Amino acid sequence: MIRLYTSPSCSSCRKVKKFFDEEGIPYVEKNIFNSTLNPNELKEMITKSENGTDDIISKKSKIIKEGNVDIDSMTISQLINFIRKNPSILKRPIMIEDHKMQVGYNKEEIRTFIPRAKRIAQIACDHLGMCGESWNDEDDD
């Protein structure tokens, strides 16, 4: 199941939820401001980040800028505690499923969350004109 980390005022979060709803993709939404983030969830985000904290933390956030916070000098434990106390520093939305994570709304990249069989069927319909046909149907000639 996809975990979707959001905030109420986030337009990209609304786009992601709309996409998942339209595609019939189930997800569990977690508002980062209404619940304290679990340390294991944050470790997973950090671990799955290709570019470390740059992928998930907005270094332009008010808390980091005004407080002269140096994220890069923190230990993992310090970073996790800092995020838990200041969830607004997280970029949004964050989507996690199994071995993949995406941060932000990207129209093309979000398609990886569509189940493989459905993606193949959509390609067949859109590009090959095979809408509604079964891949296992044999010709009735």
Coordinates of N, CA and C in Angstrom, one line a residue:
M1 N 0.8 -1.2 0.0 CA 0.0 0.0 0.0 C 0.9 1.2 0.0
I2 N 0.5 2.2 -0.8 CA 1.2 3.5 -0.9 C 1.0 4.3 0.4
R3 N 2.0 4.9 0.9 CA 1.9 5.8 2.0 C 2.1 7.2 1.4
L4 N 1.2 8.1 1.7 CA 1.3 9.4 1.1 C 1.4 10.5 2.2
Y5 N 2.5 11.2 2.3 CA 2.7 12.2 3.3 C 2.4 13.5 2.8
T6 N 1.4 14.2 3.4 CA 0.8 15.4 2.8 C 0.7 16.5 3.9
S7 N 0.3 17.7 3.4 CA -0.2 18.8 4.3 C -1.4 19.4 3.6
P8 N -2.3 20.0 4.4 CA -3.6 20.5 3.9 C -3.4 21.5 2.8
S9 N -2.5 22.4 2.9 CA -2.4 23.6 2.0 C -1.6 23.3 0.7
C10 N -1.2 22.0 0.5 CA -0.3 21.7 -0.5 C -1.0 21.3 -1.8
S11 N -0.9 22.1 -2.9 CA -1.6 21.9 -4.1 C -1.0 20.6 -4.8
S12 N 0.2 20.4 -4.7 CA 0.8 19.1 -5.3 C 0.2 17.9 -4.6
C13 N 0.0 18.0 -3.3 CA -0.6 16.9 -2.6 C -2.0 16.6 -3.1
R14 N -2.8 17.6 -3.4 CA -4.1 17.5 -3.9 C -4.1 16.8 -5.3
K15 N -3.1 17.2 -6.1 CA -2.9 16.6 -7.5 C -2.6 15.1 -7.4
V16 N -1.7 14.7 -6.4 CA -1.4 13.3 -6.2 C -2.6 12.5 -5.8
K17 N -3.3 13.1 -4.8 CA -4.5 12.3 -4.3 C -5.5 12.2 -5.5
K18 N -5.7 13.2 -6.3 CA -6.7 13.2 -7.4 C -6.2 12.1 -8.4
F19 N -4.9 12.1 -8.7 CA -4.4 11.1 -9.6 C -4.6 9.7 -9.1
F20 N -4.3 9.4 -7.8 CA -4.5 8.1 -7.2 C -6.0 7.7 -7.2
D21 N -6.8 8.6 -6.9 CA -8.3 8.4 -6.8 C -8.8 8.1 -8.3
E22 N -8.4 8.8 -9.2 CA -8.8 8.6 -10.6 C -8.3 7.3 -11.2
E23 N -7.1 6.9 -10.8 CA -6.6 5.6 -11.2 C -7.0 4.4 -10.4
G24 N -7.8 4.7 -9.3 CA -8.2 3.6 -8.4 C -7.1 3.0 -7.7
I25 N -6.0 3.8 -7.3 CA -4.9 3.3 -6.6 C -5.1 3.5 -5.1
P26 N -5.1 2.5 -4.3 CA -5.3 2.7 -2.9 C -4.1 3.3 -2.2
Y27 N -4.3 4.2 -1.2 CA -3.2 4.8 -0.5 C -3.6 5.1 0.9
V28 N -2.7 5.3 1.8 CA -2.9 5.7 3.1 C -2.3 7.1 3.2
E29 N -3.1 8.1 3.6 CA -2.6 9.4 3.7 C -2.3 9.7 5.1
K30 N -1.1 10.4 5.3 CA -0.7 10.8 6.6 C -0.3 12.3 6.5
N31 N -1.1 13.1 7.2 CA -0.9 14.5 7.3 C 0.2 14.7 8.2
I32 N 1.3 15.3 7.7 CA 2.5 15.5 8.5 C 2.4 16.4 9.7
F33 N 1.3 17.2 9.7 CA 1.1 18.2 10.8 C 0.1 17.6 11.9
N34 N -0.7 16.6 11.5 CA -1.7 16.1 12.5 C -1.2 14.9 13.3
S35 N -0.1 14.4 12.9 CA 0.4 13.2 13.6 C 2.0 13.3 13.7
T36 N 2.5 12.8 14.8 CA 4.0 12.8 14.9 C 4.5 11.7 14.0
L37 N 5.5 12.0 13.2 CA 6.1 11.1 12.3 C 6.9 10.0 13.1
N38 N 6.7 8.8 12.7 CA 7.4 7.7 13.3 C 8.9 7.7 12.9
P39 N 9.8 7.5 13.9 CA 11.3 7.5 13.5 C 11.6 6.5 12.4
N40 N 10.9 5.4 12.4 CA 11.2 4.4 11.3 C 10.8 4.9 10.0
E41 N 9.6 5.6 9.9 CA 9.2 6.2 8.7 C 10.2 7.2 8.1
L42 N 10.7 8.0 9.0 CA 11.7 9.0 8.6 C 13.0 8.3 8.2
K43 N 13.5 7.3 8.9 CA 14.7 6.5 8.5 C 14.5 6.0 7.1
E44 N 13.3 5.5 6.8 CA 13.0 4.9 5.5 C 13.1 6.0 4.4
M45 N 12.5 7.2 4.7 CA 12.6 8.3 3.7 C 14.1 8.6 3.4
I46 N 14.9 8.7 4.5 CA 16.3 9.1 4.3 C 17.0 8.0 3.5
T47 N 16.7 6.8 3.9 CA 17.4 5.6 3.2 C 17.0 5.6 1.7
K48 N 15.8 5.9 1.4 CA 15.3 5.8 0.0 C 15.7 7.0 -0.8
S49 N 16.2 8.0 -0.2 CA 16.5 9.3 -0.9 C 17.8 9.1 -1.7
E50 N 17.7 9.3 -3.0 CA 18.9 9.2 -3.8 C 20.0 10.2 -3.5
N51 N 19.5 11.4 -3.1 CA 20.4 12.5 -2.9 C 20.5 12.9 -1.4
G52 N 20.3 12.0 -0.6 CA 20.3 12.3 0.9 C 19.2 13.2 1.3
T53 N 19.5 14.1 2.2 CA 18.5 15.0 2.7 C 17.9 16.0 1.7
D54 N 18.7 16.2 0.7 CA 18.3 17.2 -0.3 C 16.9 16.8 -1.0
D55 N 16.7 15.5 -1.1 CA 15.5 15.0 -1.7 C 14.2 15.3 -0.8
I56 N 14.4 15.2 0.5 CA 13.2 15.3 1.3 C 13.1 16.6 2.2
I57 N 14.2 17.3 2.3 CA 14.1 18.5 3.2 C 14.3 19.7 2.4
S58 N 13.4 20.7 2.6 CA 13.5 22.0 2.0 C 14.4 22.9 2.8
K59 N 15.6 23.1 2.2 CA 16.6 23.9 2.9 C 16.2 25.4 2.8
K60 N 15.2 25.7 2.1 CA 14.7 27.1 2.0 C 13.6 27.4 3.0
S61 N 13.2 26.4 3.8 CA 12.2 26.5 4.8 C 12.6 27.6 5.8
K62 N 11.6 28.3 6.3 CA 11.8 29.4 7.3 C 12.6 28.9 8.5
I63 N 12.3 27.8 9.0 CA 12.9 27.3 10.2 C 14.4 27.1 10.0
I64 N 14.8 26.5 8.9 CA 16.2 26.3 8.6 C 16.9 27.6 8.3
K65 N 16.3 28.4 7.5 CA 17.0 29.7 7.1 C 17.2 30.6 8.3
E66 N 16.1 30.9 9.1 CA 16.1 31.8 10.2 C 16.9 31.3 11.4
G67 N 16.9 29.9 11.5 CA 17.6 29.4 12.6 C 19.1 29.0 12.3
N68 N 19.5 29.3 11.1 CA 20.8 28.9 10.6 C 21.1 27.4 11.0
V69 N 20.1 26.5 10.7 CA 20.3 25.1 11.0 C 21.1 24.4 9.9
D70 N 22.1 23.7 10.4 CA 23.0 22.9 9.4 C 22.6 21.5 9.5
I71 N 21.7 21.1 8.6 CA 21.2 19.7 8.5 C 22.3 18.7 8.3
D72 N 23.2 19.1 7.4 CA 24.3 18.2 7.0 C 25.3 17.8 8.2
S73 N 25.3 18.6 9.3 CA 26.2 18.3 10.4 C 25.5 17.4 11.4
M74 N 24.2 17.2 11.3 CA 23.4 16.4 12.2 C 23.6 14.9 12.1
T75 N 23.6 14.2 13.2 CA 23.6 12.7 13.1 C 22.2 12.3 12.6
I76 N 22.0 11.1 12.2 CA 20.7 10.6 11.8 C 19.7 10.8 12.9
S77 N 20.0 10.4 14.1 CA 19.1 10.6 15.3 C 18.7 12.1 15.5
Q78 N 19.7 13.0 15.4 CA 19.4 14.4 15.6 C 18.5 14.9 14.4
L79 N 18.8 14.4 13.2 CA 17.9 14.8 12.1 C 16.5 14.3 12.2
I80 N 16.4 13.1 12.6 CA 15.0 12.5 12.8 C 14.3 13.3 13.9
N81 N 14.9 13.6 15.0 CA 14.2 14.4 16.1 C 13.9 15.8 15.6
F82 N 14.8 16.4 14.8 CA 14.5 17.7 14.3 C 13.3 17.7 13.3
I83 N 13.2 16.7 12.5 CA 12.1 16.6 11.5 C 10.8 16.4 12.3
R84 N 10.9 15.5 13.3 CA 9.7 15.2 14.1 C 9.1 16.5 14.8
K85 N 10.0 17.4 15.2 CA 9.6 18.6 15.9 C 9.2 19.7 14.9
N86 N 9.8 19.6 13.7 CA 9.6 20.6 12.6 C 9.2 20.0 11.3
P87 N 8.0 19.3 11.2 CA 7.6 18.6 10.0 C 7.5 19.5 8.8
S88 N 7.4 20.8 9.0 CA 7.2 21.7 7.8 C 8.5 21.8 6.9
I89 N 9.6 21.3 7.4 CA 10.8 21.3 6.6 C 10.8 20.2 5.5
L90 N 9.8 19.2 5.7 CA 9.7 18.2 4.7 C 9.1 18.7 3.4
K91 N 9.7 18.3 2.2 CA 9.1 18.6 1.0 C 7.8 17.7 0.9
R92 N 6.9 18.2 0.1 CA 5.6 17.4 0.0 C 5.1 17.5 -1.4
P93 N 4.3 16.4 -1.8 CA 4.0 15.2 -1.0 C 5.2 14.2 -1.2
I94 N 5.2 13.3 -0.2 CA 6.2 12.2 -0.3 C 5.3 10.9 -0.4
M95 N 5.6 10.1 -1.5 CA 4.9 8.9 -1.7 C 5.9 7.7 -1.6
I96 N 5.5 6.7 -0.8 CA 6.4 5.6 -0.6 C 5.6 4.3 -0.8
E97 N 6.2 3.4 -1.5 CA 5.6 2.1 -1.7 C 6.8 1.1 -2.0
D98 N 6.8 0.1 -1.2 CA 7.9 -1.0 -1.3 C 9.2 -0.3 -1.4
H99 N 9.8 -0.5 -2.6 CA 11.2 0.0 -2.8 C 11.3 1.3 -3.6
K100 N 10.2 2.0 -3.7 CA 10.2 3.3 -4.4 C 9.7 4.4 -3.6
M101 N 10.2 5.6 -3.9 CA 9.8 6.8 -3.2 C 9.8 7.9 -4.2
Q102 N 8.8 8.8 -4.2 CA 8.8 10.0 -5.0 C 8.5 11.1 -4.1
V103 N 9.1 12.2 -4.4 CA 8.9 13.5 -3.7 C 8.4 14.5 -4.7
G104 N 7.2 15.1 -4.4 CA 6.6 16.1 -5.3 C 5.8 15.4 -6.3
Y105 N 5.0 16.2 -7.0 CA 4.2 15.7 -8.1 C 4.9 15.9 -9.4
N106 N 5.1 14.8 -10.1 CA 5.7 14.7 -11.4 C 4.8 13.9 -12.3
K107 N 4.1 14.5 -13.2 CA 3.1 13.8 -14.0 C 3.6 12.5 -14.7
E108 N 4.8 12.4 -15.1 CA 5.3 11.2 -15.7 C 5.8 10.2 -14.7
E109 N 6.6 10.7 -13.7 CA 7.1 9.7 -12.7 C 6.1 9.1 -11.8
I110 N 5.0 9.7 -11.6 CA 4.0 9.2 -10.7 C 3.3 7.9 -11.3
R111 N 3.4 7.8 -12.6 CA 2.8 6.6 -13.3 C 3.5 5.3 -12.8
T112 N 4.7 5.4 -12.2 CA 5.3 4.2 -11.7 C 4.5 3.5 -10.6
F113 N 3.6 4.3 -10.0 CA 2.8 3.8 -8.9 C 1.5 3.1 -9.4
I114 N 1.3 3.2 -10.7 CA 0.2 2.4 -11.3 C 0.6 1.0 -11.4
P115 N -0.2 0.0 -11.0 CA 0.3 -1.4 -11.1 C 0.7 -1.7 -12.5
R116 N 1.7 -2.6 -12.6 CA 2.3 -2.9 -13.9 C 1.3 -3.4 -14.9
A117 N 0.4 -4.3 -14.5 CA -0.6 -4.8 -15.5 C -1.5 -3.7 -16.0
K118 N -1.9 -2.8 -15.2 CA -2.7 -1.6 -15.6 C -1.9 -0.7 -16.6
R119 N -0.6 -0.5 -16.3 CA 0.2 0.3 -17.2 C 0.3 -0.3 -18.6
I120 N 0.5 -1.6 -18.6 CA 0.6 -2.3 -19.9 C -0.8 -2.2 -20.6
A121 N -1.9 -2.4 -19.9 CA -3.2 -2.3 -20.6 C -3.4 -0.8 -21.1
Q122 N -3.0 0.2 -20.4 CA -3.1 1.6 -20.8 C -2.3 1.8 -22.1
I123 N -1.1 1.3 -22.1 CA -0.2 1.5 -23.3 C -0.9 0.8 -24.5
A124 N -1.4 -0.4 -24.3 CA -2.1 -1.2 -25.4 C -3.3 -0.4 -25.9
C125 N -4.0 0.2 -25.0 CA -5.2 1.0 -25.4 C -4.8 2.3 -26.1
D126 N -3.9 3.0 -25.4 CA -3.6 4.4 -25.9 C -2.7 4.3 -27.2
H127 N -1.8 3.4 -27.3 CA -0.8 3.4 -28.4 C -1.1 2.4 -29.5
L128 N -1.7 1.3 -29.1 CA -1.9 0.2 -30.0 C -3.3 0.0 -30.5
G129 N -4.2 0.8 -29.9 CA -5.6 0.7 -30.3 C -6.3 -0.6 -29.9
M130 N -5.8 -1.2 -28.8 CA -6.3 -2.5 -28.3 C -7.2 -2.4 -27.1
C131 N -8.0 -1.4 -27.0 CA -8.8 -1.1 -25.8 C -9.8 -2.3 -25.6
G132 N -9.8 -2.8 -24.4 CA -10.8 -3.8 -24.0 C -10.4 -5.2 -24.5
E133 N -9.4 -5.4 -25.2 CA -9.0 -6.7 -25.6 C -8.1 -7.4 -24.6
S134 N -8.3 -8.7 -24.5 CA -7.5 -9.5 -23.5 C -6.2 -9.9 -24.2
W135 N -5.2 -9.9 -23.4 CA -3.9 -10.4 -24.0 C -3.9 -11.9 -24.2
N136 N -4.8 -12.6 -23.6 CA -4.8 -14.1 -23.7 C -5.8 -14.5 -24.8
D137 N -6.6 -13.6 -25.4 CA -7.6 -14.0 -26.4 C -6.8 -14.6 -27.6
E138 N -7.4 -15.7 -28.1 CA -6.8 -16.2 -29.4 C -7.7 -15.7 -30.5
D139 N -7.1 -15.6 -31.7 CA -7.9 -15.2 -32.9 C -9.0 -16.2 -33.1
D140 N -10.2 -15.7 -33.5 CA -11.3 -16.5 -33.8 C -11.4 -16.8 -35.3
D141 N -10.3 -16.8 -36.0 CA -10.3 -17.0 -37.5 C -10.7 -18.4 -37.8

